[in-house]
CSV table of C-alpha atoms in Angstrom, one decimal:
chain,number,residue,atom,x,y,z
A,1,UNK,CA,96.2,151.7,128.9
A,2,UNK,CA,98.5,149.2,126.7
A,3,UNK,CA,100.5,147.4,128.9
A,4,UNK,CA,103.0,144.7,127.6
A,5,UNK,CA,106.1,144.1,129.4
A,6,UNK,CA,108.5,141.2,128.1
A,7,UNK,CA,111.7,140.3,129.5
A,8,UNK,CA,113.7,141.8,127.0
A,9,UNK,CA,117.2,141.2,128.9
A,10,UNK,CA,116.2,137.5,129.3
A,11,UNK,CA,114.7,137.2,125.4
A,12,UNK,CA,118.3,139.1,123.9
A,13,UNK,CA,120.6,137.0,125.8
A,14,UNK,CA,119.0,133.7,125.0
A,15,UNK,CA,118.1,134.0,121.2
A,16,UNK,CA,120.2,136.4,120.1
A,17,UNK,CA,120.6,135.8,116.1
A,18,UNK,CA,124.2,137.5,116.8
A,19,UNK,CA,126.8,135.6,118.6
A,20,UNK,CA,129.7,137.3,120.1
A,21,UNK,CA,131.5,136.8,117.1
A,22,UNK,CA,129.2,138.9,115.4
A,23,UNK,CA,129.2,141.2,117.4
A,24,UNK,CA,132.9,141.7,117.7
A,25,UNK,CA,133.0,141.4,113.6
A,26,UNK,CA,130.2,144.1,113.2
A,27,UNK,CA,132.2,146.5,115.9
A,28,UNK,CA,135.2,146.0,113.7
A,29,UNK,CA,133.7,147.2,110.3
A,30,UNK,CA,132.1,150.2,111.9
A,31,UNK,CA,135.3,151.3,113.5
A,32,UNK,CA,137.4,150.6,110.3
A,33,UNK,CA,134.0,152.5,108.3
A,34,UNK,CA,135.2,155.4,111.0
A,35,UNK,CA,138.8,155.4,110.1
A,36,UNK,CA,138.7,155.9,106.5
A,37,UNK,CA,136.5,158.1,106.5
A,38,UNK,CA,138.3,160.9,108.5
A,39,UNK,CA,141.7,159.8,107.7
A,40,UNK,CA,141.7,162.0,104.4
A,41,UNK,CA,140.4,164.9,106.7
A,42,UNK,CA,143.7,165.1,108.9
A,43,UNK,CA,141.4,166.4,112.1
A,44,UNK,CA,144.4,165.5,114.6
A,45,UNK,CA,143.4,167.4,117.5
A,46,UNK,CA,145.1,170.6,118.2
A,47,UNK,CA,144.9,170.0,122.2
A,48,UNK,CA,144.9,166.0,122.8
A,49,UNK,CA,143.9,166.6,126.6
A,50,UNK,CA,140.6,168.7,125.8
A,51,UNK,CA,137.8,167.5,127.1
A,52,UNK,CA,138.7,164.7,129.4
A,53,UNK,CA,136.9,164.0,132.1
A,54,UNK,CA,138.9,163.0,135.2
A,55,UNK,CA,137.9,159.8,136.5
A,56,UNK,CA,136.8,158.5,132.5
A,57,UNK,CA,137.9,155.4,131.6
A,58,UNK,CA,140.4,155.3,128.6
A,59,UNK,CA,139.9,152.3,125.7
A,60,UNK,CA,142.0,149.3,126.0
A,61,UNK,CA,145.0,149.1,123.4
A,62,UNK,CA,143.9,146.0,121.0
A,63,UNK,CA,146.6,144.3,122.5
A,64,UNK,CA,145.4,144.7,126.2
A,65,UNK,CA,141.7,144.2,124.7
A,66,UNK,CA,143.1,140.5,123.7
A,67,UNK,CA,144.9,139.6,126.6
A,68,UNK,CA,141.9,140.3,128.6
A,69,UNK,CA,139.7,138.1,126.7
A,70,UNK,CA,142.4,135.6,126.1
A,71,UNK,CA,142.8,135.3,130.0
A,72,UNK,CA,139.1,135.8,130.9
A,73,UNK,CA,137.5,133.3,128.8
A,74,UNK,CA,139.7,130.1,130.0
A,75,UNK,CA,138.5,130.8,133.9
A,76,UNK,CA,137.1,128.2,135.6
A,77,UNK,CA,132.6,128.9,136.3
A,78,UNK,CA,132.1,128.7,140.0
A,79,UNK,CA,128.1,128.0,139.6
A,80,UNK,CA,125.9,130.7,140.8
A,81,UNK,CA,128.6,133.1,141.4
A,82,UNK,CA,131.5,133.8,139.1
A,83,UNK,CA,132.8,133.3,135.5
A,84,UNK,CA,135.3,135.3,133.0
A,85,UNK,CA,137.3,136.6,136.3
A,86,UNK,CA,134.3,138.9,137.6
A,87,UNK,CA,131.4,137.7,140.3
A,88,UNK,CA,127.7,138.6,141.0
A,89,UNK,CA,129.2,140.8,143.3
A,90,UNK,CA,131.7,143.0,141.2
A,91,UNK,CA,131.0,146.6,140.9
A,92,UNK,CA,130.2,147.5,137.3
A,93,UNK,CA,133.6,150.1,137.5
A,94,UNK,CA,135.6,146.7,139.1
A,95,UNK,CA,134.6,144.7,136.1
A,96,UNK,CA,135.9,147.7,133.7
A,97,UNK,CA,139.7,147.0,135.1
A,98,UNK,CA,138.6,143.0,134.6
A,99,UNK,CA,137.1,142.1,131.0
A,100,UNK,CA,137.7,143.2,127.8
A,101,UNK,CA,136.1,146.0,126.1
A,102,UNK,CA,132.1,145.1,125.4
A,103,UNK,CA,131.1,144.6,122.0
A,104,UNK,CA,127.6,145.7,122.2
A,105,UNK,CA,125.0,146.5,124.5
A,106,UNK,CA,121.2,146.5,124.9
A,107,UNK,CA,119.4,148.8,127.4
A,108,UNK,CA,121.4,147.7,130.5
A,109,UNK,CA,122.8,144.2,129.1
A,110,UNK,CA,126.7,144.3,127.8
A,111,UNK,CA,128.2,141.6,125.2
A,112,UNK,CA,131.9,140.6,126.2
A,113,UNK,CA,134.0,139.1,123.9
A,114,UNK,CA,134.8,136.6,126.7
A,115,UNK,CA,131.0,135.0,125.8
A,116,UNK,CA,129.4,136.3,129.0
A,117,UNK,CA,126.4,139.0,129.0
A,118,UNK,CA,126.1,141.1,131.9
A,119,UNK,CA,122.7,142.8,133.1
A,120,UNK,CA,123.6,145.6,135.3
A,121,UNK,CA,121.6,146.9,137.7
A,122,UNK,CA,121.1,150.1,137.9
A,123,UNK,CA,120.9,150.9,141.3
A,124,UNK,CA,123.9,151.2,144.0
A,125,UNK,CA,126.0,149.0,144.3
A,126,UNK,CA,125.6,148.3,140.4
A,127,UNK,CA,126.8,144.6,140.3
A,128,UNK,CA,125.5,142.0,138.1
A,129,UNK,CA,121.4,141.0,138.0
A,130,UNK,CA,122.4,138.5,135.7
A,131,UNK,CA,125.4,136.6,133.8
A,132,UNK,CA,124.8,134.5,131.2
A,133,UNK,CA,127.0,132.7,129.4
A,134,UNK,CA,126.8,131.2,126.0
A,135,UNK,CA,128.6,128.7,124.1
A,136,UNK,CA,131.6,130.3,123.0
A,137,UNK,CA,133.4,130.6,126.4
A,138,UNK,CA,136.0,128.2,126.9
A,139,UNK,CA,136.4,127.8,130.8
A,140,UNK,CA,134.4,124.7,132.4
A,141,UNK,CA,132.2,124.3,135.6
A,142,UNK,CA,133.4,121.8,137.9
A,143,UNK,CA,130.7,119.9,139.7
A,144,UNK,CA,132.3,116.4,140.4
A,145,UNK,CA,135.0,114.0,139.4
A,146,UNK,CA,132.4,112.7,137.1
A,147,UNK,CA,130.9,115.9,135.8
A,148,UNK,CA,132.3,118.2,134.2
A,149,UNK,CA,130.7,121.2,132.2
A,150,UNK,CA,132.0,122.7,128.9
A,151,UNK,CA,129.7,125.1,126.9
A,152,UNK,CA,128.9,123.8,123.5
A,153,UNK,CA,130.4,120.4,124.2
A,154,UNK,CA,128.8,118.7,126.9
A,155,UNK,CA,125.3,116.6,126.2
A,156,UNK,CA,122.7,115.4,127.8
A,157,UNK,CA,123.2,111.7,128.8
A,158,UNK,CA,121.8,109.1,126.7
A,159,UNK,CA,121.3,106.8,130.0
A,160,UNK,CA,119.5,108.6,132.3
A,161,UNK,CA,116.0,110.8,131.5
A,162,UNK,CA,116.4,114.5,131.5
A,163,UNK,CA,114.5,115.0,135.0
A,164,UNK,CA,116.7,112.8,136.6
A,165,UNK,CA,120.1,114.0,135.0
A,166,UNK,CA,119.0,117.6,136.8
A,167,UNK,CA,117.8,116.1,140.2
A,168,UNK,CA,121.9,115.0,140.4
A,169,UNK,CA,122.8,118.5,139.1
A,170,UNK,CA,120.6,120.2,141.5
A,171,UNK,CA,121.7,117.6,144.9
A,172,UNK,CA,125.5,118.8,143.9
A,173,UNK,CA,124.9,122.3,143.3
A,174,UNK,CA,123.4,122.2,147.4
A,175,UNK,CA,126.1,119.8,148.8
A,176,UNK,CA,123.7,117.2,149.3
A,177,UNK,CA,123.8,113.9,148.2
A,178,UNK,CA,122.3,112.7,144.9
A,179,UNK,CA,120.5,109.6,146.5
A,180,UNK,CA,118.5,111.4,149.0
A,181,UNK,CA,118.0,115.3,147.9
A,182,UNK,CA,115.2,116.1,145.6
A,183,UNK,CA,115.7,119.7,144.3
A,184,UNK,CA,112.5,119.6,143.1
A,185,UNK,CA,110.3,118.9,146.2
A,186,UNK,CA,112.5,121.5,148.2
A,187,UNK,CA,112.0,124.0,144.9
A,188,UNK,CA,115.8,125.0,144.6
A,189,UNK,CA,115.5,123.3,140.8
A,190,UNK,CA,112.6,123.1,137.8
A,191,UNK,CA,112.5,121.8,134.4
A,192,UNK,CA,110.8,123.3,131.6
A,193,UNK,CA,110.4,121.9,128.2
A,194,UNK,CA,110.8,124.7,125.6
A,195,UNK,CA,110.5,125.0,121.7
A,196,UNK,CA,114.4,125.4,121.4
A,197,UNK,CA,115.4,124.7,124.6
A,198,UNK,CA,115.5,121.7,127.5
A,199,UNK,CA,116.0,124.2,130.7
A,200,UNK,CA,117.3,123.2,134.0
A,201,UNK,CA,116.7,125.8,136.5
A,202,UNK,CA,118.1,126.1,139.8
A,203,UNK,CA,118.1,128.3,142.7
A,204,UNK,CA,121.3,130.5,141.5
A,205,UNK,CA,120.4,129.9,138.1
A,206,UNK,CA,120.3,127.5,135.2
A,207,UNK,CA,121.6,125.7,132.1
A,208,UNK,CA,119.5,125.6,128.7
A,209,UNK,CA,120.5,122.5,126.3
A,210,UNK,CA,119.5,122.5,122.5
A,211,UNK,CA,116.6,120.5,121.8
A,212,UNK,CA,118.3,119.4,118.8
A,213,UNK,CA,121.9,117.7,119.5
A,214,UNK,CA,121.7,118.2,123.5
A,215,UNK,CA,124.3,120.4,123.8
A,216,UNK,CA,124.9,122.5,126.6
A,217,UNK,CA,124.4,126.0,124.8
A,218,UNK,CA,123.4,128.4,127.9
A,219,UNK,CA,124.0,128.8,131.7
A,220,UNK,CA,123.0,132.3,133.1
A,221,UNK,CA,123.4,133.0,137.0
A,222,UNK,CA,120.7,135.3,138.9
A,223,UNK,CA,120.2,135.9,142.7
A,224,UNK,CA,119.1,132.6,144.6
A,225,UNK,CA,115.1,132.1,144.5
A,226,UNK,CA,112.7,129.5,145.2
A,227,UNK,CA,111.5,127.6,142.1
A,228,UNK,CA,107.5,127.2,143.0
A,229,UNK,CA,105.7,124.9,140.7
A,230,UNK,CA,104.6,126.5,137.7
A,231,UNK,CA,101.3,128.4,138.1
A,232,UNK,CA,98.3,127.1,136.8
A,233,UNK,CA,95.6,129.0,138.7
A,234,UNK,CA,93.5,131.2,135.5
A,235,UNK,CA,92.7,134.7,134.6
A,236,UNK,CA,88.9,135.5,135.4
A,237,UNK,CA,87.8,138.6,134.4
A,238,UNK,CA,87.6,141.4,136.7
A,239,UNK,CA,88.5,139.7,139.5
A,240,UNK,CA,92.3,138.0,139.8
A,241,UNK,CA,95.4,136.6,137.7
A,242,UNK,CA,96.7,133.7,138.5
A,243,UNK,CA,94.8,133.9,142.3
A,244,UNK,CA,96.5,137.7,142.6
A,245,UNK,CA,93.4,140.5,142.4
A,246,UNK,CA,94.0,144.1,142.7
A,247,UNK,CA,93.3,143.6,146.4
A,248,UNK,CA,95.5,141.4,147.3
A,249,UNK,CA,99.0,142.9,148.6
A,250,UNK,CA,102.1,142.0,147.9
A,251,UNK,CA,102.9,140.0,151.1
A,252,UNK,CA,100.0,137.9,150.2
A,253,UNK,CA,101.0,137.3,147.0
A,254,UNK,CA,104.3,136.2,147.3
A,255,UNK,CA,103.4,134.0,150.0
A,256,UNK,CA,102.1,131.6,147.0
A,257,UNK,CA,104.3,133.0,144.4
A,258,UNK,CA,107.6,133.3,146.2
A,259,UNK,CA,109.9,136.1,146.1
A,260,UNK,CA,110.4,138.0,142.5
A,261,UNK,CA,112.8,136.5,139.9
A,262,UNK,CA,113.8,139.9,138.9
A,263,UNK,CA,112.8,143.7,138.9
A,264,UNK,CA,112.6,145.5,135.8
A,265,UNK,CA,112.2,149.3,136.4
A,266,UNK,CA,109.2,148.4,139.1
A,267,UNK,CA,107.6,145.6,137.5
A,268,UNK,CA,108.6,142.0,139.6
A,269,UNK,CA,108.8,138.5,137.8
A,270,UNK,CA,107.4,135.8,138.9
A,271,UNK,CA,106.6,132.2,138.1
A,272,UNK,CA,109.3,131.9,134.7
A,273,UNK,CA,109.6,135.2,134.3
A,274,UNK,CA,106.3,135.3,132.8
A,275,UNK,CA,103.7,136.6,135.5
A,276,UNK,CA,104.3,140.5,135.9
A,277,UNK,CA,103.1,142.8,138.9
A,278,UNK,CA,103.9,146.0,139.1
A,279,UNK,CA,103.8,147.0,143.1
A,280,UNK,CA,102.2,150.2,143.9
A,281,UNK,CA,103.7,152.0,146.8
A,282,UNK,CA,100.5,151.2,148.7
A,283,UNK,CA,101.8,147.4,147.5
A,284,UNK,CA,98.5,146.7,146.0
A,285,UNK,CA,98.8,146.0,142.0
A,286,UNK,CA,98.6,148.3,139.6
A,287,UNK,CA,99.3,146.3,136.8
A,288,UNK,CA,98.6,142.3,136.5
A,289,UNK,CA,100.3,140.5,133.5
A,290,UNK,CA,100.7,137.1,132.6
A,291,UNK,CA,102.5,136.2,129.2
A,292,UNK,CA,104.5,133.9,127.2
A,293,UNK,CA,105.1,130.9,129.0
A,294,UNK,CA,101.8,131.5,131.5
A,295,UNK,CA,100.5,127.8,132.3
A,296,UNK,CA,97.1,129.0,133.9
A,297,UNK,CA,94.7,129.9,131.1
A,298,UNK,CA,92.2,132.5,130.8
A,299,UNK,CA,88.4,131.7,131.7
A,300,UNK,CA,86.0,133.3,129.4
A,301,UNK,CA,82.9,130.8,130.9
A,302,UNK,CA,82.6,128.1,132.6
A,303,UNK,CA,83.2,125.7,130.1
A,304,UNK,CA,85.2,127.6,127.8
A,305,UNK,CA,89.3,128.6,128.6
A,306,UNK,CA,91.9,129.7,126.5
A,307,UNK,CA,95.6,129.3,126.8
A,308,UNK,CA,98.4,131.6,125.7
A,309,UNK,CA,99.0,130.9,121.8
A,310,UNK,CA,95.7,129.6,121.4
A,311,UNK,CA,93.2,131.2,118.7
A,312,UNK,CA,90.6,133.7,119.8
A,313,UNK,CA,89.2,133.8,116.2
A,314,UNK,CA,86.4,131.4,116.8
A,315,UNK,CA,84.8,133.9,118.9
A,316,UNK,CA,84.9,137.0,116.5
A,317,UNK,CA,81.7,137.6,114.6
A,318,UNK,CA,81.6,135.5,111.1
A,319,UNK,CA,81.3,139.1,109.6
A,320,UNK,CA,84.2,140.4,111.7
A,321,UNK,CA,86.8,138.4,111.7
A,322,UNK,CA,89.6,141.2,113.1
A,323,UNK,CA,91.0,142.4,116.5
A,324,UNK,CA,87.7,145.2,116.6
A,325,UNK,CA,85.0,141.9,116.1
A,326,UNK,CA,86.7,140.2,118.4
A,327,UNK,CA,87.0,143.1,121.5
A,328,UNK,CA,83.3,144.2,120.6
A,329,UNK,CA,82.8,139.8,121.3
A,330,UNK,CA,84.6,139.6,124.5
A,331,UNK,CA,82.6,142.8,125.7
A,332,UNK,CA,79.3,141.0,124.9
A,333,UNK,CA,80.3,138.3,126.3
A,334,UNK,CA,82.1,139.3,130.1
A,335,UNK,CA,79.5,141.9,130.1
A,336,UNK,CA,76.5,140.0,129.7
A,337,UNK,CA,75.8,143.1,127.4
A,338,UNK,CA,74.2,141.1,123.7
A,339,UNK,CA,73.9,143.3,120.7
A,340,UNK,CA,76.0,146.3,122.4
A,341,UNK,CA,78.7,147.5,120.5
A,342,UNK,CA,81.5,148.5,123.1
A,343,UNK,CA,83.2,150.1,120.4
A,344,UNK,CA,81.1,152.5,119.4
A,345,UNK,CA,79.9,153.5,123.1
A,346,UNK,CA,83.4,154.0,124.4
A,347,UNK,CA,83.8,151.3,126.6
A,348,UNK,CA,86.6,149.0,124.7
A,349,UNK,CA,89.1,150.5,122.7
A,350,UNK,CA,92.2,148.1,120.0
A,351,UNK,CA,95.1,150.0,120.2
A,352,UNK,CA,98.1,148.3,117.4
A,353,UNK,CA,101.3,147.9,118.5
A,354,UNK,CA,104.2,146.8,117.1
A,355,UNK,CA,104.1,143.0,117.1
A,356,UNK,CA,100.6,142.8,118.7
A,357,UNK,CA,96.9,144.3,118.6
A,358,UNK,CA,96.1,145.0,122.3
A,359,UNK,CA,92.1,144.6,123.5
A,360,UNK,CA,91.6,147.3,126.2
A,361,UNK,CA,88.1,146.2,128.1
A,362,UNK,CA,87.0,148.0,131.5
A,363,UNK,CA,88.4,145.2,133.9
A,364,UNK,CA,91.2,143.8,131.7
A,365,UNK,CA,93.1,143.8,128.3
A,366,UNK,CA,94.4,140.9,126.2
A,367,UNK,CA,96.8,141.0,123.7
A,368,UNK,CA,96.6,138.6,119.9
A,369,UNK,CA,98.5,138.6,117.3
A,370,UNK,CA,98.0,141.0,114.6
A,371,UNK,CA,98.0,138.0,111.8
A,372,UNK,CA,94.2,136.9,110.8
A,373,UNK,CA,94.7,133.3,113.9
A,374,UNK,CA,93.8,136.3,116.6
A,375,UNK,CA,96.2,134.2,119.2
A,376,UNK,CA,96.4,135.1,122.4
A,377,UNK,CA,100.0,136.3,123.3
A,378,UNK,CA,99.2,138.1,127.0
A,379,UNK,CA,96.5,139.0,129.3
A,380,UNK,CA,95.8,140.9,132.3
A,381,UNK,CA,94.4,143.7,134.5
């Protein structure tokens, strides 16, 4: 079975190559593409009313449209709950008489003009799972008289090291006073040192600044969880992820992982929204996933592990150096099973996807990248 779930809300409204601007530029063309091409056709409706649904909601007028966004956009962020005139706990129909008309949408995320990103969720009441909001919006966040928050303007300090700078963050965010509250024994914050971005993450949830000029680029909001320590614990074969087995149940398991970060359609986040389960209704595991991000690392002997984005070439035959050479090595190896050919017997399968080769083996399946380096991009059971 191929199994690879990525955030894909999360991964869109972080590193989107389109800003809002975009967006709203793109919607632009496509309705003026619209326009001339049936204007020749004079298709004026014979009955204007047909078809309306009572209850629909009507477009904006572009003037309306404007003064939404105009207004919207200069409103103060109230961290971890509202921003753009519209709260975590506004109804997806309340924030429709609120914002200005979306300019895009994947799945169940909406672009605003405003520079705000809304997952819905799609359950009753549908309010927001998560805001983010990105560099273009204009309003600031208020902490104290000494700090103030504007996206794409404020910076890191150049006095005071990154882990400390979100300690004071994190103490104001709770009421508590910098010089005695330590977000990060008490796990309400976390920092995490990415490619792009320098992350702060706190309980309600967090601010990204560019690794290249310090900027303040991102802050999204998300329901309040406990930031655990990033799990380290590895993936042995057959038996457990990250300490969870398909065994162990879910009140077990959040007992060391902490309540979910999000749910996506059944599967639960954990850890940085990189350590899947999907909860059966028996709330054992059906699926086990750990993926980009995954500090723990996977334990093919005992003195040999792997770490997501390392290279599982080494371990392919010299003769087959591909995705099939390397499944029919893993086999021989986890199975004690030497000269076997798993392949050929039925008990391994490579199925290619889209951006990876999966490795399907009886107790687990690992997923590398379908260049010649093999890296590892997931695992799990």
């Amino acid at each position: 079975m191929k199994v690879h779930v990525k955030l894909l809300f999360f991964a869109v409204a972080l590193v989107s190559c389109e800003s809002q601007q975009e967006l709203s530029q793109r919607s632009g063309e496509r309705k003026a593409f619209e326009h001339e091409a049936f204007n020749p056709l004079d298709l004026d409706p014979t009955n204007p009313d047909g078809g309306i649904v009572e209850g629909r909601l009507e477009r904006l007028t572009p003037e309306e449209n404007l003064r939404r966004k105009q207004q919207n956009e200069l409103q103060p962020i109230i961290w971890g709950d509202s921003v753009a005139g519209i709260s975590m706990a506004t109804t997806y129909d309340q924030a429709r008489d609120i914002l200005a008309e979306p300019v895009g949408s994947v799945r169940t995320t909406e672009f605003f003009p405003e520079g705000i990103r809304v997952n819905w969720l799609q359950s009753d009441p549908k309010i927001p799972s998560m805001i983010i909001i990105d560099s273009e919006y204009k309003g600031s966040l208020s902490l104290s008289a000494e700090l103030d928050f504007v996206m794409g303007e404020s910076a890191l300090p150049t006095d005071q090291e990154p882990e400390a700078f979100m300690k004071r963050i994190g103490a104001l965010l709770e009421g508590e006073d910098p010089a005695t509250y330590d977000c990060l024994t008490v796990f309400t914050c976390r920092l995490e040192e990415g490619e792009n971005f320098l992350t702060f993450d706190f309980a309600k949830g967090g601010m990204l600044w560019d690794n290249g000029d310090s900027s303040l680029q991102i802050m999204y909001f998300t329901s309040s969880r406990q930031l655990r320590p990033f799990l380290t614990t590895p993936f042995i074969y057959g038996q457990s992820v990250a300490g969870v087995s398909k065994t162990t149940t879910r009140a077990e398991a959040e007992d060391f992982l902490g309540p979910p970060l999000l749910d996506n359609n059944g599967f639960f986040f954990y850890d940085n929204f990189n350590f899947v389960v999907q909860w059966l209704e028996t709330d054992l595991p059906g699926i086990i996933i750990a993926q980009d991000g995954f500090r723990g690392a996977f334990q093919l002997r005992a003195d040999s592990q792997y770490s997501i984005g390392d290279s599982l070439r080494g371990l392919a035959p010299d003769d087959e150096v591909n995705p099939t050479g390397l499944a029919k090595a893993l086999y021989r190896t986890l199975h004690n099973a030497a000269g076997s050919d798993c392949i050929a017997n039925n008990e391994c399968s490579v199925v290619d996807g889209e951006d990876v080769v999966e490795i399907q083996l009886p107790n687990g399946f690992f997923g590398v990248s379908k260049d010649g380096n093999l890296n590892l991009d997931y695992f799990g059971m």
